[in-house]
PDB file of N, CA, C and O in Angstrom:
ATOM      1  N   MET A   1      48.493   9.864 -20.443  1.00  0.00           N
ATOM      2  CA  MET A   1      47.264  10.606 -21.094  1.00  0.00           C
ATOM      3  C   MET A   1      47.319  11.915 -20.754  1.00  0.00           C
ATOM      4  O   MET A   1      47.474  12.395 -19.740  1.00  0.00           O
ATOM      5  N   SER A   2      47.274  12.717 -21.806  1.00  0.00           N
ATOM      6  CA  SER A   2      47.349  14.218 -21.599  1.00  0.00           C
ATOM      7  C   SER A   2      45.976  14.774 -20.989  1.00  0.00           C
ATOM      8  O   SER A   2      45.008  13.921 -20.841  1.00  0.00           O
ATOM      9  N   ASP A   3      46.043  15.834 -20.337  1.00  0.00           N
ATOM     10  CA  ASP A   3      44.955  16.480 -19.748  1.00  0.00           C
ATOM     11  C   ASP A   3      43.707  16.646 -20.624  1.00  0.00           C
ATOM     12  O   ASP A   3      42.634  16.219 -20.274  1.00  0.00           O
ATOM     13  N   GLU A   4      44.128  16.936 -21.869  1.00  0.00           N
ATOM     14  CA  GLU A   4      42.939  17.246 -22.892  1.00  0.00           C
ATOM     15  C   GLU A   4      42.325  15.886 -23.208  1.00  0.00           C
ATOM     16  O   GLU A   4      41.012  15.644 -23.350  1.00  0.00           O
ATOM     17  N   ASP A   5      43.164  14.918 -23.318  1.00  0.00           N
ATOM     18  CA  ASP A   5      42.632  13.528 -23.679  1.00  0.00           C
ATOM     19  C   ASP A   5      41.816  12.937 -22.574  1.00  0.00           C
ATOM     20  O   ASP A   5      40.813  12.296 -22.841  1.00  0.00           O
ATOM     21  N   LEU A   6      42.183  13.259 -21.311  1.00  0.00           N
ATOM     22  CA  LEU A   6      41.463  12.657 -20.143  1.00  0.00           C
ATOM     23  C   LEU A   6      40.107  13.370 -20.031  1.00  0.00           C
ATOM     24  O   LEU A   6      39.131  12.643 -19.806  1.00  0.00           O
ATOM     25  N   TYR A   7      40.133  14.614 -20.224  1.00  0.00           N
ATOM     26  CA  TYR A   7      38.968  15.340 -20.139  1.00  0.00           C
ATOM     27  C   TYR A   7      37.979  15.092 -21.188  1.00  0.00           C
ATOM     28  O   TYR A   7      36.726  14.699 -20.975  1.00  0.00           O
ATOM     29  N   ALA A   8      38.494  14.747 -22.585  1.00  0.00           N
ATOM     30  CA  ALA A   8      37.647  14.208 -23.529  1.00  0.00           C
ATOM     31  C   ALA A   8      37.117  12.763 -23.325  1.00  0.00           C
ATOM     32  O   ALA A   8      35.919  12.679 -23.455  1.00  0.00           O
ATOM     33  N   PHE A   9      37.907  11.978 -22.787  1.00  0.00           N
ATOM     34  CA  PHE A   9      37.576  10.666 -22.514  1.00  0.00           C
ATOM     35  C   PHE A   9      36.458  10.689 -21.433  1.00  0.00           C
ATOM     36  O   PHE A   9      35.510   9.929 -21.565  1.00  0.00           O
ATOM     37  N   ASP A  10      36.563  11.479 -20.422  1.00  0.00           N
ATOM     38  CA  ASP A  10      35.470  11.555 -19.485  1.00  0.00           C
ATOM     39  C   ASP A  10      34.095  12.007 -20.047  1.00  0.00           C
ATOM     40  O   ASP A  10      33.142  11.372 -19.667  1.00  0.00           O
ATOM     41  N   ILE A  11      34.279  12.968 -20.991  1.00  0.00           N
ATOM     42  CA  ILE A  11      32.939  13.406 -21.540  1.00  0.00           C
ATOM     43  C   ILE A  11      32.327  12.335 -22.346  1.00  0.00           C
ATOM     44  O   ILE A  11      31.221  11.965 -22.300  1.00  0.00           O
ATOM     45  N   LEU A  12      33.298  11.649 -23.095  1.00  0.00           N
ATOM     46  CA  LEU A  12      32.738  10.448 -23.918  1.00  0.00           C
ATOM     47  C   LEU A  12      32.235   9.375 -23.100  1.00  0.00           C
ATOM     48  O   LEU A  12      31.228   8.668 -23.418  1.00  0.00           O
ATOM     49  N   ASN A  13      32.747   9.149 -21.939  1.00  0.00           N
ATOM     50  CA  ASN A  13      32.414   8.103 -21.146  1.00  0.00           C
ATOM     51  C   ASN A  13      31.076   8.416 -20.460  1.00  0.00           C
ATOM     52  O   ASN A  13      30.203   7.610 -20.320  1.00  0.00           O
ATOM     53  N   LYS A  14      30.647   9.652 -20.214  1.00  0.00           N
ATOM     54  CA  LYS A  14      29.537  10.068 -19.595  1.00  0.00           C
ATOM     55  C   LYS A  14      28.313  10.155 -20.657  1.00  0.00           C
ATOM     56  O   LYS A  14      27.205   9.760 -20.175  1.00  0.00           O
ATOM     57  N   VAL A  15      28.699  10.713 -21.792  1.00  0.00           N
ATOM     58  CA  VAL A  15      27.486  10.933 -22.663  1.00  0.00           C
ATOM     59  C   VAL A  15      27.503   9.894 -23.993  1.00  0.00           C
ATOM     60  O   VAL A  15      26.515   9.691 -24.524  1.00  0.00           O
ATOM     61  N   GLY A  16      28.580   9.152 -24.042  1.00  0.00           N
ATOM     62  CA  GLY A  16      28.612   8.031 -25.059  1.00  0.00           C
ATOM     63  C   GLY A  16      29.163   8.486 -26.406  1.00  0.00           C
ATOM     64  O   GLY A  16      28.769   9.736 -26.759  1.00  0.00           O
ATOM     65  N   ASN A  17      29.791   7.777 -27.154  1.00  0.00           N
ATOM     66  CA  ASN A  17      30.389   8.129 -28.321  1.00  0.00           C
ATOM     67  C   ASN A  17      29.359   8.569 -29.527  1.00  0.00           C
ATOM     68  O   ASN A  17      29.623   9.288 -30.144  1.00  0.00           O
ATOM     69  N   ASP A  18      28.367   7.848 -29.373  1.00  0.00           N
ATOM     70  CA  ASP A  18      27.141   8.102 -30.390  1.00  0.00           C
ATOM     71  C   ASP A  18      26.463   9.348 -30.068  1.00  0.00           C
ATOM     72  O   ASP A  18      25.659   9.871 -31.037  1.00  0.00           O
ATOM     73  N   ASN A  19      26.446   9.871 -28.886  1.00  0.00           N
ATOM     74  CA  ASN A  19      25.661  11.062 -28.512  1.00  0.00           C
ATOM     75  C   ASN A  19      26.414  12.452 -28.558  1.00  0.00           C
ATOM     76  O   ASN A  19      25.921  13.487 -28.309  1.00  0.00           O
ATOM     77  N   ILE A  20      27.603  12.430 -29.141  1.00  0.00           N
ATOM     78  CA  ILE A  20      28.390  13.709 -29.261  1.00  0.00           C
ATOM     79  C   ILE A  20      29.304  13.735 -30.490  1.00  0.00           C
ATOM     80  O   ILE A  20      29.728  12.764 -30.813  1.00  0.00           O
ATOM     81  N   THR A  21      29.193  14.774 -31.183  1.00  0.00           N
ATOM     82  CA  THR A  21      30.123  14.933 -32.462  1.00  0.00           C
ATOM     83  C   THR A  21      31.493  15.344 -32.035  1.00  0.00           C
ATOM     84  O   THR A  21      31.882  15.855 -30.895  1.00  0.00           O
ATOM     85  N   ASP A  22      32.398  15.199 -32.899  1.00  0.00           N
ATOM     86  CA  ASP A  22      33.830  15.664 -32.756  1.00  0.00           C
ATOM     87  C   ASP A  22      33.843  17.189 -32.478  1.00  0.00           C
ATOM     88  O   ASP A  22      34.553  17.665 -31.608  1.00  0.00           O
ATOM     89  N   GLU A  23      32.855  17.818 -33.160  1.00  0.00           N
ATOM     90  CA  GLU A  23      32.871  19.348 -33.090  1.00  0.00           C
ATOM     91  C   GLU A  23      32.413  19.712 -31.691  1.00  0.00           C
ATOM     92  O   GLU A  23      32.935  20.727 -31.080  1.00  0.00           O
ATOM     93  N   GLU A  24      31.338  19.052 -31.309  1.00  0.00           N
ATOM     94  CA  GLU A  24      30.796  19.264 -29.862  1.00  0.00           C
ATOM     95  C   GLU A  24      31.854  18.941 -28.752  1.00  0.00           C
ATOM     96  O   GLU A  24      32.024  19.839 -27.805  1.00  0.00           O
ATOM     97  N   LEU A  25      32.571  17.919 -28.988  1.00  0.00           N
ATOM     98  CA  LEU A  25      33.556  17.485 -27.935  1.00  0.00           C
ATOM     99  C   LEU A  25      34.736  18.529 -27.992  1.00  0.00           C
ATOM    100  O   LEU A  25      35.216  19.035 -26.940  1.00  0.00           O
ATOM    101  N   ASP A  26      35.096  19.013 -29.173  1.00  0.00           N
ATOM    102  CA  ASP A  26      36.198  20.097 -29.214  1.00  0.00           C
ATOM    103  C   ASP A  26      35.838  21.514 -28.609  1.00  0.00           C
ATOM    104  O   ASP A  26      36.397  22.013 -27.836  1.00  0.00           O
ATOM    105  N   ALA A  27      34.436  21.660 -28.827  1.00  0.00           N
ATOM    106  CA  ALA A  27      33.917  22.924 -28.249  1.00  0.00           C
ATOM    107  C   ALA A  27      33.914  22.875 -26.763  1.00  0.00           C
ATOM    108  O   ALA A  27      34.148  23.753 -25.990  1.00  0.00           O
ATOM    109  N   ALA A  28      33.480  21.645 -26.274  1.00  0.00           N
ATOM    110  CA  ALA A  28      33.389  21.431 -24.739  1.00  0.00           C
ATOM    111  C   ALA A  28      34.840  21.522 -24.205  1.00  0.00           C
ATOM    112  O   ALA A  28      35.012  22.128 -23.174  1.00  0.00           O
ATOM    113  N   LEU A  29      35.824  21.006 -24.910  1.00  0.00           N
ATOM    114  CA  LEU A  29      37.282  21.087 -24.434  1.00  0.00           C
ATOM    115  C   LEU A  29      37.657  22.528 -24.504  1.00  0.00           C
ATOM    116  O   LEU A  29      38.266  22.943 -23.387  1.00  0.00           O
ATOM    117  N   GLU A  30      37.380  23.186 -25.404  1.00  0.00           N
ATOM    118  CA  GLU A  30      37.945  24.581 -25.455  1.00  0.00           C
ATOM    119  C   GLU A  30      37.269  25.465 -24.439  1.00  0.00           C
ATOM    120  O   GLU A  30      37.852  26.330 -23.715  1.00  0.00           O
ATOM    121  N   ALA A  31      35.843  25.198 -24.255  1.00  0.00           N
ATOM    122  CA  ALA A  31      35.235  26.011 -23.208  1.00  0.00           C
ATOM    123  C   ALA A  31      35.780  25.704 -21.867  1.00  0.00           C
ATOM    124  O   ALA A  31      35.946  26.639 -21.031  1.00  0.00           O
ATOM    125  N   ALA A  32      36.182  24.459 -21.616  1.00  0.00           N
ATOM    126  CA  ALA A  32      36.642  24.043 -20.294  1.00  0.00           C
ATOM    127  C   ALA A  32      38.065  24.595 -19.985  1.00  0.00           C
ATOM    128  O   ALA A  32      38.383  25.128 -18.951  1.00  0.00           O
ATOM    129  N   LYS A  33      38.918  24.752 -21.126  1.00  0.00           N
ATOM    130  CA  LYS A  33      40.165  25.315 -21.019  1.00  0.00           C
ATOM    131  C   LYS A  33      40.297  26.840 -21.027  1.00  0.00           C
ATOM    132  O   LYS A  33      41.265  27.331 -20.665  1.00  0.00           O
ATOM    133  N   ALA A  34      39.030  27.398 -21.281  1.00  0.00           N
ATOM    134  CA  ALA A  34      38.896  28.874 -21.273  1.00  0.00           C
ATOM    135  C   ALA A  34      39.358  29.367 -19.737  1.00  0.00           C
ATOM    136  O   ALA A  34      39.822  30.452 -19.411  1.00  0.00           O
ATOM    137  N   ASN A  35      39.015  28.631 -18.724  1.00  0.00           N
ATOM    138  CA  ASN A  35      39.268  28.857 -17.275  1.00  0.00           C
ATOM    139  C   ASN A  35      40.416  27.742 -17.014  1.00  0.00           C
ATOM    140  O   ASN A  35      40.147  26.736 -16.504  1.00  0.00           O
ATOM    141  N   GLU A  36      41.691  28.187 -17.104  1.00  0.00           N
ATOM    142  CA  GLU A  36      42.817  27.307 -16.947  1.00  0.00           C
ATOM    143  C   GLU A  36      42.823  26.797 -15.528  1.00  0.00           C
ATOM    144  O   GLU A  36      43.141  25.537 -15.410  1.00  0.00           O
ATOM    145  N   THR A  37      42.617  27.630 -14.566  1.00  0.00           N
ATOM    146  CA  THR A  37      42.784  27.038 -13.209  1.00  0.00           C
ATOM    147  C   THR A  37      41.657  25.908 -12.856  1.00  0.00           C
ATOM    148  O   THR A  37      41.924  24.991 -12.370  1.00  0.00           O
ATOM    149  N   LEU A  38      40.478  26.200 -13.295  1.00  0.00           N
ATOM    150  CA  LEU A  38      39.382  25.155 -13.094  1.00  0.00           C
ATOM    151  C   LEU A  38      39.545  24.152 -13.898  1.00  0.00           C
ATOM    152  O   LEU A  38      39.313  22.861 -13.523  1.00  0.00           O
ATOM    153  N   PHE A  39      40.157  24.230 -15.129  1.00  0.00           N
ATOM    154  CA  PHE A  39      40.359  22.972 -15.967  1.00  0.00           C
ATOM    155  C   PHE A  39      41.391  22.109 -15.336  1.00  0.00           C
ATOM    156  O   PHE A  39      41.357  20.913 -15.237  1.00  0.00           O
ATOM    157  N   LYS A  40      42.536  22.731 -14.790  1.00  0.00           N
ATOM    158  CA  LYS A  40      43.500  21.915 -14.091  1.00  0.00           C
ATOM    159  C   LYS A  40      43.011  21.172 -12.782  1.00  0.00           C
ATOM    160  O   LYS A  40      43.193  19.973 -12.578  1.00  0.00           O
ATOM    161  N   LYS A  41      42.127  21.930 -12.128  1.00  0.00           N
ATOM    162  CA  LYS A  41      41.513  21.273 -10.960  1.00  0.00           C
ATOM    163  C   LYS A  41      40.543  20.035 -11.389  1.00  0.00           C
ATOM    164  O   LYS A  41      40.481  19.031 -10.631  1.00  0.00           O
ATOM    165  N   THR A  42      39.835  20.301 -12.464  1.00  0.00           N
ATOM    166  CA  THR A  42      38.972  19.241 -12.984  1.00  0.00           C
ATOM    167  C   THR A  42      39.593  17.940 -13.299  1.00  0.00           C
ATOM    168  O   THR A  42      39.407  16.984 -13.027  1.00  0.00           O
ATOM    169  N   VAL A  43      40.646  18.272 -14.104  1.00  0.00           N
ATOM    170  CA  VAL A  43      41.542  17.143 -14.590  1.00  0.00           C
ATOM    171  C   VAL A  43      42.190  16.419 -13.403  1.00  0.00           C
ATOM    172  O   VAL A  43      42.249  15.210 -13.257  1.00  0.00           O
ATOM    173  N   GLU A  44      42.630  17.170 -12.325  1.00  0.00           N
ATOM    174  CA  GLU A  44      43.274  16.479 -11.157  1.00  0.00           C
ATOM    175  C   GLU A  44      42.198  15.699 -10.557  1.00  0.00           C
ATOM    176  O   GLU A  44      42.453  14.560 -10.148  1.00  0.00           O
ATOM    177  N   GLY A  45      40.976  15.982 -10.434  1.00  0.00           N
ATOM    178  CA  GLY A  45      39.982  15.401  -9.670  1.00  0.00           C
ATOM    179  C   GLY A  45      39.546  14.189 -10.693  1.00  0.00           C
ATOM    180  O   GLY A  45      39.307  13.066 -10.072  1.00  0.00           O
ATOM    181  N   LEU A  46      39.704  14.288 -11.957  1.00  0.00           N
ATOM    182  CA  LEU A  46      39.360  13.112 -12.805  1.00  0.00           C
ATOM    183  C   LEU A  46      40.357  12.050 -12.622  1.00  0.00           C
ATOM    184  O   LEU A  46      40.108  10.885 -12.532  1.00  0.00           O
ATOM    185  N   ARG A  47      41.688  12.565 -12.646  1.00  0.00           N
ATOM    186  CA  ARG A  47      42.719  11.531 -12.402  1.00  0.00           C
ATOM    187  C   ARG A  47      42.682  10.891 -11.083  1.00  0.00           C
ATOM    188  O   ARG A  47      42.691   9.614 -10.998  1.00  0.00           O
ATOM    189  N   GLN A  48      42.326  11.613  -9.998  1.00  0.00           N
ATOM    190  CA  GLN A  48      42.150  10.827  -8.767  1.00  0.00           C
ATOM    191  C   GLN A  48      40.957   9.907  -8.721  1.00  0.00           C
ATOM    192  O   GLN A  48      40.965   8.765  -8.227  1.00  0.00           O
ATOM    193  N   GLN A  49      39.978  10.372  -9.322  1.00  0.00           N
ATOM    194  CA  GLN A  49      38.709   9.492  -9.616  1.00  0.00           C
ATOM    195  C   GLN A  49      38.921   8.238 -10.362  1.00  0.00           C
ATOM    196  O   GLN A  49      38.726   7.050  -9.818  1.00  0.00           O
ATOM    197  N   TYR A  50      39.588   8.395 -11.482  1.00  0.00           N
ATOM    198  CA  TYR A  50      39.967   7.146 -12.266  1.00  0.00           C
ATOM    199  C   TYR A  50      40.990   6.321 -11.677  1.00  0.00           C
ATOM    200  O   TYR A  50      41.038   5.021 -11.658  1.00  0.00           O
ATOM    201  N   ASN A  51      42.019   6.820 -10.812  1.00  0.00           N
ATOM    202  CA  ASN A  51      42.937   6.109 -10.142  1.00  0.00           C
ATOM    203  C   ASN A  51      42.254   5.281  -9.036  1.00  0.00           C
ATOM    204  O   ASN A  51      42.618   3.997  -8.875  1.00  0.00           O
ATOM    205  N   ARG A  52      41.333   5.854  -8.323  1.00  0.00           N
ATOM    206  CA  ARG A  52      40.575   5.115  -7.246  1.00  0.00           C
ATOM    207  C   ARG A  52      39.808   3.924  -7.924  1.00  0.00           C
ATOM    208  O   ARG A  52      39.781   2.970  -7.337  1.00  0.00           O
ATOM    209  N   LEU A  53      39.263   4.261  -9.020  1.00  0.00           N
ATOM    210  CA  LEU A  53      38.304   3.198  -9.695  1.00  0.00           C
ATOM    211  C   LEU A  53      39.403   2.052 -10.047  1.00  0.00           C
ATOM    212  O   LEU A  53      38.945   0.837  -9.908  1.00  0.00           O
ATOM    213  N   GLN A  54      40.488   2.376 -10.566  1.00  0.00           N
ATOM    214  CA  GLN A  54      41.358   1.361 -11.014  1.00  0.00           C
ATOM    215  C   GLN A  54      41.973   0.472  -9.841  1.00  0.00           C
ATOM    216  O   GLN A  54      42.012  -0.715  -9.798  1.00  0.00           O
ATOM    217  N   GLU A  55      42.168   1.232  -8.798  1.00  0.00           N
ATOM    218  CA  GLU A  55      42.526   0.663  -7.493  1.00  0.00           C
ATOM    219  C   GLU A  55      41.404  -0.450  -6.938  1.00  0.00           C
ATOM    220  O   GLU A  55      41.822  -1.505  -6.546  1.00  0.00           O
ATOM    221  N   GLU A  56      40.180   0.089  -6.955  1.00  0.00           N
ATOM    222  CA  GLU A  56      39.139  -0.694  -6.517  1.00  0.00           C
ATOM    223  C   GLU A  56      39.020  -1.895  -7.425  1.00  0.00           C
ATOM    224  O   GLU A  56      38.750  -3.113  -6.796  1.00  0.00           O
ATOM    225  N   GLN A  57      39.221  -1.759  -8.561  1.00  0.00           N
ATOM    226  CA  GLN A  57      39.165  -2.933  -9.668  1.00  0.00           C
ATOM    227  C   GLN A  57      40.273  -3.986  -9.371  1.00  0.00           C
ATOM    228  O   GLN A  57      39.946  -5.150  -9.253  1.00  0.00           O
ATOM    229  N   LYS A  58      41.388  -3.424  -8.941  1.00  0.00           N
ATOM    230  CA  LYS A  58      42.562  -4.324  -8.717  1.00  0.00           C
ATOM    231  C   LYS A  58      42.305  -5.057  -7.365  1.00  0.00           C
ATOM    232  O   LYS A  58      42.440  -6.391  -7.237  1.00  0.00           O
ATOM    233  N   GLN A  59      41.662  -4.320  -6.381  1.00  0.00           N
ATOM    234  CA  GLN A  59      41.307  -5.048  -5.164  1.00  0.00           C
ATOM    235  C   GLN A  59      40.170  -6.055  -5.280  1.00  0.00           C
ATOM    236  O   GLN A  59      40.293  -7.249  -4.759  1.00  0.00           O
ATOM    237  N   ASN A  60      39.178  -5.777  -6.171  1.00  0.00           N
ATOM    238  CA  ASN A  60      38.151  -6.880  -6.513  1.00  0.00           C
ATOM    239  C   ASN A  60      38.818  -8.051  -7.072  1.00  0.00           C
ATOM    240  O   ASN A  60      38.257  -9.155  -6.837  1.00  0.00           O
ATOM    241  N   ILE A  61      39.559  -7.772  -8.101  1.00  0.00           N
ATOM    242  CA  ILE A  61      40.357  -8.927  -8.681  1.00  0.00           C
ATOM    243  C   ILE A  61      41.005  -9.791  -7.753  1.00  0.00           C
ATOM    244  O   ILE A  61      41.078 -11.080  -7.686  1.00  0.00           O
ATOM    245  N   ALA A  62      41.797  -8.971  -6.841  1.00  0.00           N
ATOM    246  CA  ALA A  62      42.648  -9.839  -5.862  1.00  0.00           C
ATOM    247  C   ALA A  62      41.761 -10.558  -4.842  1.00  0.00           C
ATOM    248  O   ALA A  62      42.070 -11.623  -4.481  1.00  0.00           O
ATOM    249  N   ASN A  63      40.548  -9.933  -4.564  1.00  0.00           N
ATOM    250  CA  ASN A  63      39.770 -10.623  -3.556  1.00  0.00           C
ATOM    251  C   ASN A  63      39.052 -11.891  -4.133  1.00  0.00           C
ATOM    252  O   ASN A  63      38.706 -12.809  -3.440  1.00  0.00           O
ATOM    253  N   GLN A  64      38.731 -11.873  -5.592  1.00  0.00           N
ATOM    254  CA  GLN A  64      38.254 -12.988  -6.066  1.00  0.00           C
ATOM    255  C   GLN A  64      39.182 -14.204  -6.353  1.00  0.00           C
ATOM    256  O   GLN A  64      38.695 -15.304  -6.529  1.00  0.00           O
ATOM    257  N   GLN A  65      40.334 -13.879  -6.256  1.00  0.00           N
ATOM    258  CA  GLN A  65      41.459 -15.004  -6.446  1.00  0.00           C
ATOM    259  C   GLN A  65      41.738 -15.786  -5.208  1.00  0.00           C
ATOM    260  O   GLN A  65      41.463 -15.691  -4.195  1.00  0.00           O
TER     261      GLN A  65
END
């Protein structure tokens, strides 16, 4: 998943698909990308967060079996 897709996914995950327009999502993405360093740090943090969640989910499934 690209950095832009991950950032957009996170916004959609937080506010819900029905609560944001495509134009608002694009504007949020462009605003975030205006500070390239902060955008990269944010995306790196999101990747780590989602990877942790994925690992926790795998652990929970393994523990249930």
